[in-house]
Coordinates of C-alpha atoms and ligand atoms in Angstrom, one line a residue:
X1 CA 119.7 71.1 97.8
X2 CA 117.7 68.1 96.6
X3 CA 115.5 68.5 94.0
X4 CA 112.8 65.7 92.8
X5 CA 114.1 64.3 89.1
X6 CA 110.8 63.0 87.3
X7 CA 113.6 61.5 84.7
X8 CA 114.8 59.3 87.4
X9 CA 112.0 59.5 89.9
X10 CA 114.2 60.4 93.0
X11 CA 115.5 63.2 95.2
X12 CA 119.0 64.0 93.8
X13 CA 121.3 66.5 95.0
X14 CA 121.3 69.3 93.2
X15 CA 124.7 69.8 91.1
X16 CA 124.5 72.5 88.1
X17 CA 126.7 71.8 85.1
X18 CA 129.2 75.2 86.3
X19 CA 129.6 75.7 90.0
X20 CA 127.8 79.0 91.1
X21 CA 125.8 79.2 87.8
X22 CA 122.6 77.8 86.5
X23 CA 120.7 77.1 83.4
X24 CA 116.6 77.0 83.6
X25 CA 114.2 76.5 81.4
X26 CA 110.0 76.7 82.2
X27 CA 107.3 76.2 79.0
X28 CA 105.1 79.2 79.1
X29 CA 101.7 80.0 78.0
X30 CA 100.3 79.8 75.0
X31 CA 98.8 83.6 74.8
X32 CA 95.3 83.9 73.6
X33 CA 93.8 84.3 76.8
X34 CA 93.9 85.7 80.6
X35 CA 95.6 82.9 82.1
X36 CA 93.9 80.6 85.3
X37 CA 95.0 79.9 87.9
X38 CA 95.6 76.6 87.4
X39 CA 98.9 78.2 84.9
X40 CA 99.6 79.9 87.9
X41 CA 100.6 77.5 89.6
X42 CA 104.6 76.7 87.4
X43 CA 104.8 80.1 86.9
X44 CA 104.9 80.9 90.8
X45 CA 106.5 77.7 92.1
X46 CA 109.0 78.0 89.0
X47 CA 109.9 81.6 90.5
X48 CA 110.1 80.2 93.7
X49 CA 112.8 78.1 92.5
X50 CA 114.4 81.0 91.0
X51 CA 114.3 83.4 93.7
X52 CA 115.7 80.4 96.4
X53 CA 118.8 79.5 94.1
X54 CA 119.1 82.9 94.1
X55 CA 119.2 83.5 97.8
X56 CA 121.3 80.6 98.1
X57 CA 123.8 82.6 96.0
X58 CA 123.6 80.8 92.7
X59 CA 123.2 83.4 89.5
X60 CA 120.3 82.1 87.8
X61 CA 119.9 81.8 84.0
X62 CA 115.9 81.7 83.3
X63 CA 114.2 81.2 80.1
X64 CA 110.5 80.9 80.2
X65 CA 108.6 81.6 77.0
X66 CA 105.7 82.6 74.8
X67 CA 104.0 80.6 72.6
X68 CA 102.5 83.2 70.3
X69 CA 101.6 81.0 66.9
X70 CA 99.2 77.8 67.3
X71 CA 96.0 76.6 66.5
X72 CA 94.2 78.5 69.5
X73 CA 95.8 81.9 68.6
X74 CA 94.9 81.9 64.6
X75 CA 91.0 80.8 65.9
X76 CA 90.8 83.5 68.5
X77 CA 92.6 85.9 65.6
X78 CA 89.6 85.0 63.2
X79 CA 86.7 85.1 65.9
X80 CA 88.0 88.8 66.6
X81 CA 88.5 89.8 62.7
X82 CA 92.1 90.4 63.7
X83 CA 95.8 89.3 63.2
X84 CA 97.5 85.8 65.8
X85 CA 100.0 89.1 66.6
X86 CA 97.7 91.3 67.6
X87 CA 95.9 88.7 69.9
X88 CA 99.2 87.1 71.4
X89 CA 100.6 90.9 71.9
X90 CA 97.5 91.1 73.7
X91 CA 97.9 88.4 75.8
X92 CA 101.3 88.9 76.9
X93 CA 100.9 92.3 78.0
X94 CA 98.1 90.9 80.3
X95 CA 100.3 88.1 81.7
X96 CA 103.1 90.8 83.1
X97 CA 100.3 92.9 84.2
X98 CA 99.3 89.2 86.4
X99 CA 102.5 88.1 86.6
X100 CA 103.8 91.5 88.5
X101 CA 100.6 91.6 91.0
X102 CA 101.8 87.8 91.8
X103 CA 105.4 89.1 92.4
X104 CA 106.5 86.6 90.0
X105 CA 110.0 87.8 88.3
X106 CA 110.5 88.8 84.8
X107 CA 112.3 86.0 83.7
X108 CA 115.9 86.7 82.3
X109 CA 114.7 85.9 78.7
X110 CA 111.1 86.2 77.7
X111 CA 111.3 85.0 73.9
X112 CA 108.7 84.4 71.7
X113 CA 108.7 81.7 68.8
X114 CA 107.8 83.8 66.1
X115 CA 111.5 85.8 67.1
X116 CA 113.1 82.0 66.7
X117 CA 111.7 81.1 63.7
X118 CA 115.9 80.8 61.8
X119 CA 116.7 78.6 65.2
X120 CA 113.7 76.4 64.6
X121 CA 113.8 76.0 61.0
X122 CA 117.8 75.3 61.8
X123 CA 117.2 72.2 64.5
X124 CA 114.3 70.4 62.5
X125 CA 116.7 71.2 59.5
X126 CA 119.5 68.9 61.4
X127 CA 117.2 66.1 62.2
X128 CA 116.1 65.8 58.4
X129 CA 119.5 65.6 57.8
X130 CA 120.0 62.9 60.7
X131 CA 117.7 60.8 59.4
X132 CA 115.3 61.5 62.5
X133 CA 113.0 63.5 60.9
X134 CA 110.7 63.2 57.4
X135 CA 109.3 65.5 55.2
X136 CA 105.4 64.7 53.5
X137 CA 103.3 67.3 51.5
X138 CA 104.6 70.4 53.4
X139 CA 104.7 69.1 57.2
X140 CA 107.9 67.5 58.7
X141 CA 107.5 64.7 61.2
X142 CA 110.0 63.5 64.3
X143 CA 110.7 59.7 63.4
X144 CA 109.8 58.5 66.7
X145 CA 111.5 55.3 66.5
X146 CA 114.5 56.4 65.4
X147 CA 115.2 58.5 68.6
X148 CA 116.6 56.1 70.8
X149 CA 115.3 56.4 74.5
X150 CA 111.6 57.9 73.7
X151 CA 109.3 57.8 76.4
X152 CA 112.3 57.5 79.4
X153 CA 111.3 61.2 80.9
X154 CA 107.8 59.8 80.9
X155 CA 108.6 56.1 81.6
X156 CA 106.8 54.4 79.3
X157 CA 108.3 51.9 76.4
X158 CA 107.8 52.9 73.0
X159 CA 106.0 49.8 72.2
X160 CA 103.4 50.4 74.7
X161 CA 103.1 54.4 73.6
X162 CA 102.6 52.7 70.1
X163 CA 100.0 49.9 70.9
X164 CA 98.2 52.9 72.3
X165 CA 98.5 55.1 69.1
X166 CA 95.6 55.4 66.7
X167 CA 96.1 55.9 63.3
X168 CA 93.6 59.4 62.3
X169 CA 92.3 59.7 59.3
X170 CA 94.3 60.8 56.1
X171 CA 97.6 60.5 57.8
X172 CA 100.3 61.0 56.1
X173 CA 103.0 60.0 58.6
X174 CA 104.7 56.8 58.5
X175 CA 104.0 56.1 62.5
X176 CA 101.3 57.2 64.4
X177 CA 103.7 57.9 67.0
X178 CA 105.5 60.3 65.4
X179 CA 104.9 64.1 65.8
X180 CA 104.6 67.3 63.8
X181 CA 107.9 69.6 64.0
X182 CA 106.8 71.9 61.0
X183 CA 103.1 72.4 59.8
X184 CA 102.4 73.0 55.6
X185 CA 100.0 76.8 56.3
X186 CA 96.9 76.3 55.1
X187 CA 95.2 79.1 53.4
X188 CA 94.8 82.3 55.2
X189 CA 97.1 80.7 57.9
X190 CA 100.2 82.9 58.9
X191 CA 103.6 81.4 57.3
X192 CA 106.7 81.6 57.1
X193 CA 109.7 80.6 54.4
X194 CA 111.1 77.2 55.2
X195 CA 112.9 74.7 52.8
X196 CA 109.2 73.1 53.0
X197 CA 107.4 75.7 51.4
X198 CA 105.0 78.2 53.6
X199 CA 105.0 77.0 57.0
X200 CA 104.8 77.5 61.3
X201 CA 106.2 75.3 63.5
X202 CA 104.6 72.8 65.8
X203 CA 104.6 73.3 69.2
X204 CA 107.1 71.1 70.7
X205 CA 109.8 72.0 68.6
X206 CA 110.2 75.8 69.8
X207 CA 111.2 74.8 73.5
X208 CA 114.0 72.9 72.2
X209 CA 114.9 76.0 69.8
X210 CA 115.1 78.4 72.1
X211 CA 116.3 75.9 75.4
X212 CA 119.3 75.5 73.0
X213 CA 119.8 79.4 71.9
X214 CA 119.6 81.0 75.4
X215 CA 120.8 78.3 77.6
X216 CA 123.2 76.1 75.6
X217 CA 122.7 72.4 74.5
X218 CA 122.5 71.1 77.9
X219 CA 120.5 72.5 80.8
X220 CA 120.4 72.0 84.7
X221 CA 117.0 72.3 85.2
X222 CA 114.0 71.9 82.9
X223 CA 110.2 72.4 85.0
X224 CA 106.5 73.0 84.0
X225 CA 103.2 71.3 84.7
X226 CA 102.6 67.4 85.3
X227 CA 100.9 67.5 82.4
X228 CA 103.7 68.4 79.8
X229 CA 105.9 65.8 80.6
X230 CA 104.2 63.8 78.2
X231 CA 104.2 64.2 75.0
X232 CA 105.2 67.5 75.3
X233 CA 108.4 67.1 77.5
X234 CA 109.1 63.5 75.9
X235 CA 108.9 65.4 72.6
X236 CA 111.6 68.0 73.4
X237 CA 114.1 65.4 74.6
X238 CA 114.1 63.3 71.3
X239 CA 114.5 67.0 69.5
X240 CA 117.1 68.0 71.2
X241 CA 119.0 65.4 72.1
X242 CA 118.4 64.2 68.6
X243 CA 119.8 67.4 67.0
X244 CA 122.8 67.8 69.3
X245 CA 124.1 64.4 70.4
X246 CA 123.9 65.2 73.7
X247 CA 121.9 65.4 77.2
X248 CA 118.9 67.4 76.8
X249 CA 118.5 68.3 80.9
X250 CA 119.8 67.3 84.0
X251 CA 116.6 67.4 86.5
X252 CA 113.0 67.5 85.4
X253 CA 110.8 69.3 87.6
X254 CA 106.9 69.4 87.6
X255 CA 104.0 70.7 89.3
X256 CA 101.0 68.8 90.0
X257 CA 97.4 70.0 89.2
X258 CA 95.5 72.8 90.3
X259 CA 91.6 71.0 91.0
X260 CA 88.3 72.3 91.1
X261 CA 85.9 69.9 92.6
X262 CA 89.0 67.2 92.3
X263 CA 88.5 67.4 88.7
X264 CA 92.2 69.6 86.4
X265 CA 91.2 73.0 86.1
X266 CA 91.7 74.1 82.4
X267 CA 90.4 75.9 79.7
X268 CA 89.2 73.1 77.7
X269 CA 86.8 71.5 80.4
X270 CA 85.5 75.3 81.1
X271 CA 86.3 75.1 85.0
X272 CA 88.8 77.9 85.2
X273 CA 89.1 81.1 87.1
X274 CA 91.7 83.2 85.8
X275 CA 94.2 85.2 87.9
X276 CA 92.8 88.4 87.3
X277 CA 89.2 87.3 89.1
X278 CA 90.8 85.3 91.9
X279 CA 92.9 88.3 92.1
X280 CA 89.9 90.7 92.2
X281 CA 88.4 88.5 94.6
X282 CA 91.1 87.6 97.3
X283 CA 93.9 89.6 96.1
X284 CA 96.8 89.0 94.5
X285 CA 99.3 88.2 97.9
X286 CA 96.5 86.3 98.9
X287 CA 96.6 84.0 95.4
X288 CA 100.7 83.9 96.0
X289 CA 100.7 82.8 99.1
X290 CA 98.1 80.2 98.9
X291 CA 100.1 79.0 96.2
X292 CA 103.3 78.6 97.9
X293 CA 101.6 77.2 100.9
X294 CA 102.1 74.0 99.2
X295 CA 104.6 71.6 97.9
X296 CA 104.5 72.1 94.6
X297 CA 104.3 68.5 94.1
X298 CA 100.9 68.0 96.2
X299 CA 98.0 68.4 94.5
X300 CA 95.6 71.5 95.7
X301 CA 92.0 72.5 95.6
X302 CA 91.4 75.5 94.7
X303 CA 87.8 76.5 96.5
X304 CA 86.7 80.0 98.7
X305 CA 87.3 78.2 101.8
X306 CA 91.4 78.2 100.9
X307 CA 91.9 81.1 99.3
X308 CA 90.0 82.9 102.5
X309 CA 92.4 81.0 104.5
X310 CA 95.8 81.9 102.8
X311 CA 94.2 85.7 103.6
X312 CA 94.0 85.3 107.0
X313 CA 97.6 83.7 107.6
X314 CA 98.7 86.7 105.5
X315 CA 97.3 89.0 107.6
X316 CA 98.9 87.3 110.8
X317 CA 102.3 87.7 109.1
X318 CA 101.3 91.3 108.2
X319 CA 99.9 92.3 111.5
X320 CA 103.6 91.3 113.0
X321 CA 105.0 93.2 109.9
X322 CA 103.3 96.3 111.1
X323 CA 103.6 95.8 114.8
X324 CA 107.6 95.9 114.0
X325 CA 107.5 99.0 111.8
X326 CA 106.1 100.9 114.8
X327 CA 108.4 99.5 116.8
X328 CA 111.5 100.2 114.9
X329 CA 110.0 103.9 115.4
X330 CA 109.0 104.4 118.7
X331 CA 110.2 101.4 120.2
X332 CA 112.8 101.9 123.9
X333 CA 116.2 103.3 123.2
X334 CA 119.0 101.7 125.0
X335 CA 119.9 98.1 125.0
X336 CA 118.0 94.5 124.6
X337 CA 116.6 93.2 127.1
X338 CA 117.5 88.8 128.3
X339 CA 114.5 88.0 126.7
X340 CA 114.7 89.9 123.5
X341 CA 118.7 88.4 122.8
X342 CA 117.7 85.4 123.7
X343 CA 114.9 85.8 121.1
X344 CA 117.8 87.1 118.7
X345 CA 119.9 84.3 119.4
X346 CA 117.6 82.2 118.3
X347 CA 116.5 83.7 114.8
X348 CA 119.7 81.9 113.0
X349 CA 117.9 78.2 113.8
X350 CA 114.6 79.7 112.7
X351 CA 116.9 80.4 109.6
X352 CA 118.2 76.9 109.4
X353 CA 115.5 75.2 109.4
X354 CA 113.6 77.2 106.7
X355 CA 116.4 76.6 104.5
X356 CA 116.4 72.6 105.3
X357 CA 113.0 73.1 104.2
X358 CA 113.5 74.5 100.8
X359 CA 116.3 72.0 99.9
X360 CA 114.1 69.6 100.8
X361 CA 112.9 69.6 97.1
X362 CA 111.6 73.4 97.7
X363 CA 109.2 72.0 100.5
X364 CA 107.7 75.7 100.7
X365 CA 104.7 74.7 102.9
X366 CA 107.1 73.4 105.8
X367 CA 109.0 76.8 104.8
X368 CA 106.0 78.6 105.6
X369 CA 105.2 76.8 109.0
X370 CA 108.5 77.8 110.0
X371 CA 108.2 81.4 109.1
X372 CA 104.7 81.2 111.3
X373 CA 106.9 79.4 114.4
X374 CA 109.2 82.7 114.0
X375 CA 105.8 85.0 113.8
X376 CA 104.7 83.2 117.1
X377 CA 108.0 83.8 118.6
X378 CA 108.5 87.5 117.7
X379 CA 105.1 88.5 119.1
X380 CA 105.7 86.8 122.6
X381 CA 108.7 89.0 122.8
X382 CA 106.7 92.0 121.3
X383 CA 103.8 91.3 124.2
X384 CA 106.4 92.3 127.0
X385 CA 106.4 96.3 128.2
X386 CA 109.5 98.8 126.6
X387 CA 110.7 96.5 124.1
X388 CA 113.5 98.3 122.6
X389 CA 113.8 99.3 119.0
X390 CA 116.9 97.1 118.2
X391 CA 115.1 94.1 119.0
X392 CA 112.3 95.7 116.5
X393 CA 115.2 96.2 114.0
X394 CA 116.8 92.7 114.5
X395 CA 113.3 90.8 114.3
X396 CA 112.0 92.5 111.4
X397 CA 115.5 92.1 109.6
X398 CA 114.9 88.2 109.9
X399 CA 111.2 88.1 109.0
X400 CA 111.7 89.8 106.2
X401 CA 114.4 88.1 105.2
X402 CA 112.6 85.0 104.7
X403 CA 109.2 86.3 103.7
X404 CA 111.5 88.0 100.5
X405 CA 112.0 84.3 99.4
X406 CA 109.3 83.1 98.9
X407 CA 107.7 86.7 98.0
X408 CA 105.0 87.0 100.5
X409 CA 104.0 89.4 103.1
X410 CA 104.5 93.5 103.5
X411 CA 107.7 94.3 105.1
X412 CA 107.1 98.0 103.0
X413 CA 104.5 99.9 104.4
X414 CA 101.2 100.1 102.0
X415 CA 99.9 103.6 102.4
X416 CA 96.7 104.3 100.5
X417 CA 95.4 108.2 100.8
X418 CA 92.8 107.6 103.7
X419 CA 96.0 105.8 105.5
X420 CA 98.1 109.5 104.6
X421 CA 94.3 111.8 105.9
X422 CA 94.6 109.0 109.6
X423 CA 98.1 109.9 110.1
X424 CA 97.6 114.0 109.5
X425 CA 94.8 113.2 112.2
X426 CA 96.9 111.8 114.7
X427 CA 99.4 114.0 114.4
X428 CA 97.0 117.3 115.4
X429 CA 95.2 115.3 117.7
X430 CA 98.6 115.2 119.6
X431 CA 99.9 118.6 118.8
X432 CA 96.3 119.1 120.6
X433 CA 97.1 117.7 123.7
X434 CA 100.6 118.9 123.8
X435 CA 98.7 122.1 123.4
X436 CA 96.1 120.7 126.6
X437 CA 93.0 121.5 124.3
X438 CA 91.7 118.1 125.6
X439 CA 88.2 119.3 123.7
X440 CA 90.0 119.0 120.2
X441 CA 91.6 115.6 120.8
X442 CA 88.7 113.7 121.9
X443 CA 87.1 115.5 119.5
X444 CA 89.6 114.0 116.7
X445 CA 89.2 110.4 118.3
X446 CA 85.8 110.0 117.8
X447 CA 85.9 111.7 114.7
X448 CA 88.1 108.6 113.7
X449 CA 86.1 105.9 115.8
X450 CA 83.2 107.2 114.0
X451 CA 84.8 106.0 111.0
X452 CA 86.2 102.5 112.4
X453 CA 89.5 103.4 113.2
X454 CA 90.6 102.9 117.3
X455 CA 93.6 104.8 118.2
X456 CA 95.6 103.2 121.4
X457 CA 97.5 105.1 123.7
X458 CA 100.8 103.1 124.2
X459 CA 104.4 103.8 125.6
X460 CA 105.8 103.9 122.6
X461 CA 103.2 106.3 120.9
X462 CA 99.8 106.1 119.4
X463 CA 99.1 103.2 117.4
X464 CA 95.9 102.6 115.6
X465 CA 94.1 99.7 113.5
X466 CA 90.6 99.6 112.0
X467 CA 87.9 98.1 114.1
Ligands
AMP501 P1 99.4 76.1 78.8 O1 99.3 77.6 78.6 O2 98.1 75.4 78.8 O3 100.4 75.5 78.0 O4 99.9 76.0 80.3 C1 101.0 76.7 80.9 C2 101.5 75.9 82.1 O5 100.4 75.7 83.1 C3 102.0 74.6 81.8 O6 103.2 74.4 82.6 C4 100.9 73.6 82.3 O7 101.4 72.4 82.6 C5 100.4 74.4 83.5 N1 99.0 74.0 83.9 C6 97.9 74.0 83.1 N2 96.8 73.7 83.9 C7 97.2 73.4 85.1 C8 96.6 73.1 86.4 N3 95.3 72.9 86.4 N4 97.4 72.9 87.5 C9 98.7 73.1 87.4 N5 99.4 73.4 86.3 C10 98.7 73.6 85.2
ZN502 ZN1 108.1 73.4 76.4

C-alpha cells in the first residue's frame, strides 16, 4: 500500500515498524459540542484506514482521543452553571451515539487527558530537564528554537515561522514562537498538582502523552485534519521527539476541508451542520457514503445537491443488495448457468482492482466506482430468467465483501414493523390462492397497493417494493 507522507510530500510504500502489526494515532474532538460534519470527515476516512489495514490482515493498534479540558470546555461549563466534566461527559456520549450511526469503529483506546494527566506532567517534566522547555509564573513553554527540525512536518523554516510571529501583549515567553505545554489555573479554573503549582495542560502536549503511553515512542501512522498539521502537529513532533530522542511518526496523513460555499466549515465561522442534522436530514449511510465517495485528500462541498446524490447511489447498491437476498431464497436450484460462472469468474478482478484502489493512498472514490462496475455487472446477470440461488449466494458474498470495507450499504436485511405487517400479508394472500379463494387475494393486493406497496408475481416467488 502507498500512503501519501505530508512529512515528505510523496506516496511511500507503506512499511509498519513490526511486520503484521500497526501503530495509529488520530487527534480527536475537543468535546463541548455535537460535532459537524466537517469533524466528520478524519473520523470516517481515519476508520476507513483502519478497517482496510484490517482487511488487508494487518492487526491495527488505534488511539484516537478526547480532549476534555480547554478553554471552550470551562466557557461552555460556566454558560451552563455546571462542571468542564459534566459538559465533556456530555459530549462524548453524543459523539458514540454519531459515531455508531456513521459505522465508525470504537477505536482501540479512547483516552481522555484528564485520565493522562501523570503521563503529561511526566514528558513536559523531561523537557524542562532537557533544557527544551522553560518555566514563567506558573505556565511552562516548549523552547522552540531549541528543538532542532521545527516546522519540517509543515515545511516551513523556523526563521520564516518567526518573522511571522507577533509578540502579544504581556508575554511572558522568551520567543513568540514558543508554545504553552502547561497553563498556571486561573481562579475558578479546574487544576491539577504539578511541580508548577495548580495547573492543566495545553493542548498540544496530551497527543504526545498519550501517542507515547498507548502506542510506544515511535508510531507508523499519525492522521487528522489539514488543518492540525500546523501548529498543532508541528507542536507534537518537537514534544515528542524532544522528550524521547527519537522519531516521533513514520507517515503523516491528512484530510483536506469539508466547505460550505467553498469557504472551511467550522464552529468558529458559524457555517456548520452537525452530524446529528445532516443525519436527520439524509441519514446517516447516506453522510458515510458521501464521505467516502472521495479521496480523502480532495477537497468536498458539502451542499443538498450531494448529499441527495450519495442517497441515490446508496439505494442502487441497496436495491442489488435486496434483489440478491430474494434470490439467495427463492432463486433456481441446480447448477450455474455459462453466463452466471462466467460472471463468478470474473468477481476476483472486480476484487483486484478495488484493492489497487485503496493502496493507491486509500483512493476510496475509485473504490467505490469499482464496487458500482460490480453492481452493473451483477444485475445484467440477475435480468436473465431462473437464475439460480448459488449465483445469488456467490454474488452477494463478493458485494458484500467489499461494501464491509468501506462500511456502506445493507447486505442485513432492515426490517421495520410495517416491513414484518407486508410480509404476514403476503404470506395469507398466498395461502389464499393455494386455497383458490381468488376473492381474498386480490382482495389483499389492493389492500397493499392502496397503501403504495406493488407485489410482482415472479418465478421465483412474490417480490414486492414500494411504489
Ligand atoms: P476539532 O474538534 O476542531 O479539534 O476537530 C477535530 C478534527 O476535525 C480535526 O482532525 C480537524 O482537523 C478536523 N476538521 C475540523 N474542521 C474540518 C473541516 N471543515 N473539514 C475537514 N476536517 C475538519
Ligand atoms: Zn493531536
Amino acid at each position: 500500500m502507498k500512503i501519501f507522507n505530508t512529512m515528505t510530500r510523496s506516496k511511500e510504500e507503506f512499511v509498519p515498524l513490526e511486520p503484521g502489526k500497526v501503530r495509529m494515532y488520530s487527534c480527536g474532538p475537543t468535546v463541548y459540542n455535537y460535532f459537524h460534519i466537517g469533524n466528520a470527515r478524519p473520523f470516517i476516512m481515519f476508520d476507513l484506514l483502519r478497517r482496510y489495514l484490517e482487511y488487508r490482515g494487518y492487526d491495527v493498534k488505534f488511539v484516537q482521543n478526547f480532549t476534555d479540558i480547554d478553554d471552550k470546555i470551562i466557557k461552555k461549563a460556566n454558560e451552563e452553571g455546571t462542571t468542564y466534566d459534566q459538559i465533556s461527559e456530555r459530549y462524548i456520549k453524543e459523539y458514540f451515539v454519531d459515531a455508531e450511526g456513521l459505522r465508525i469503529k470504537r477505536a482501540t483506546v479512547h483516552p481522555k487527558a484528564t485520565e493522562n494527566i501523570d503521563e503529561i506532567i511526566d514528558i513536559v517534566s523531561t523537557l524542562v530537564n532537557k533544557g527544551l522547555a522553560y518555566e514563567v509564573n506558573g505556565d511552562v513553554y516548549f523552547r522552540t528554537h531549541a528543538f532542532e527540525g521545527y516546522g519540517k512536518l509543515s515545511h516551513q523554516p523556523i526563521e520564516d515561522l518567526e518573522a511571522g510571529a507577533r509578540i502579544a501583549v504581556g508575554d511572558v515567553k522568551e520567543d513568540p514562537i514558543d508554545f504553552a505545554l502547561w497553563k498556571a489555573s486561573k481562579p475558578g479554573e479546574p487544576y491539577w498538582e504539578s511541580p508548577w503549582g495548580h495547573g492543566r495542560p495545553g493542548w498540544h502536549i496530551e497527543c504526545s502523552a498519550m501517542a507515547r503511553k498507548y502506542l510506544g515512542e515511535t508510531i507508523d501512522i499519525h492522521s487528522g485534519g489539514v488543518d492540525l498539521c500546523f501548529p498543532h502537529h508541528e507542536n507534537e513532533i518537537a514534544q515528542s521527539e524532544g522528550a524521547n530522542g527519537k522519531p516521533f511518526a513514520n507517515y503523516w496523513m491528512h484530510n483536506a476541508f469539508l466547505n460550505v460555499d467553498n469557504q472551511k466549515m467550522s464552529k468558529s465561522l458559524g457555517n456548520f451542520f452537525t452530524v446529528r442534522d445532516a443525519a436527520a436530514a439524509y441519514g446517516y449511510d447516506a453522510v458515510r457514503f458521501f464521505m467516502v465517495s472521495a479521496h480523502y485528500r480532495t477537497p468536498v462541498n458539502y451542499s443538498q445537491e450531494s448529499l441527495e446524490m450519495a442517497q441515490a447511489s446508496l439505494a442502487r447498491i441497496n436495491t442489488t443488495f435486496a434483489n440478491l437476498r430474494f434470490l439467495m431464497q427463492n432463486g433456481a436450484e441446480g447448477e450455474m448457468s455459462e453466463k452466471e460462472a462466467a460472471s463468478v469468474a470474473a468477481f476476483e478482478q472486480f476484487k483486484q482492482n478495488f484493492c489497487d484502489a485503496m493502496d493507491d493512498d486509500l483512493n476510496s472514490a475509485d473504490a467505490i466506482a469499482v464496487i458500482f462496475e460490480l453492481v452493473r455487472a451483477i444485475n445484467t446477470v440477475c435480468a436473465e430468467k431462473n437464475v439460480t440461488k448459488t449465483y445469488g449466494q456467490a454474488a452477494f458474498a463478493m458485494l458484500k465483501e467489499l461494501c464491509d470495507v468501506l462500511a456502506i450499504g445493507q447486505p442485513e436485511e432492515q426490517k421495520d414493523d410495517l416491513d414484518q405487517e407486508i410480509e404476514e400479508l403476503i404470506a395469507q394472500r398466498q395461502a389464499a390462492r393455494k386455497a383458490r379463494n381468488f376473492a381474498e387475494a386480490d382482495r389483499i393486493r389492493d389492500d397493499l397497493k392502496a397503501r403504495g406497496i406493488i407485489l410482482e408475481d415472479t418465478p421465483q416467488g412474490v417480490k414486492w417494493s414500494r411504489a
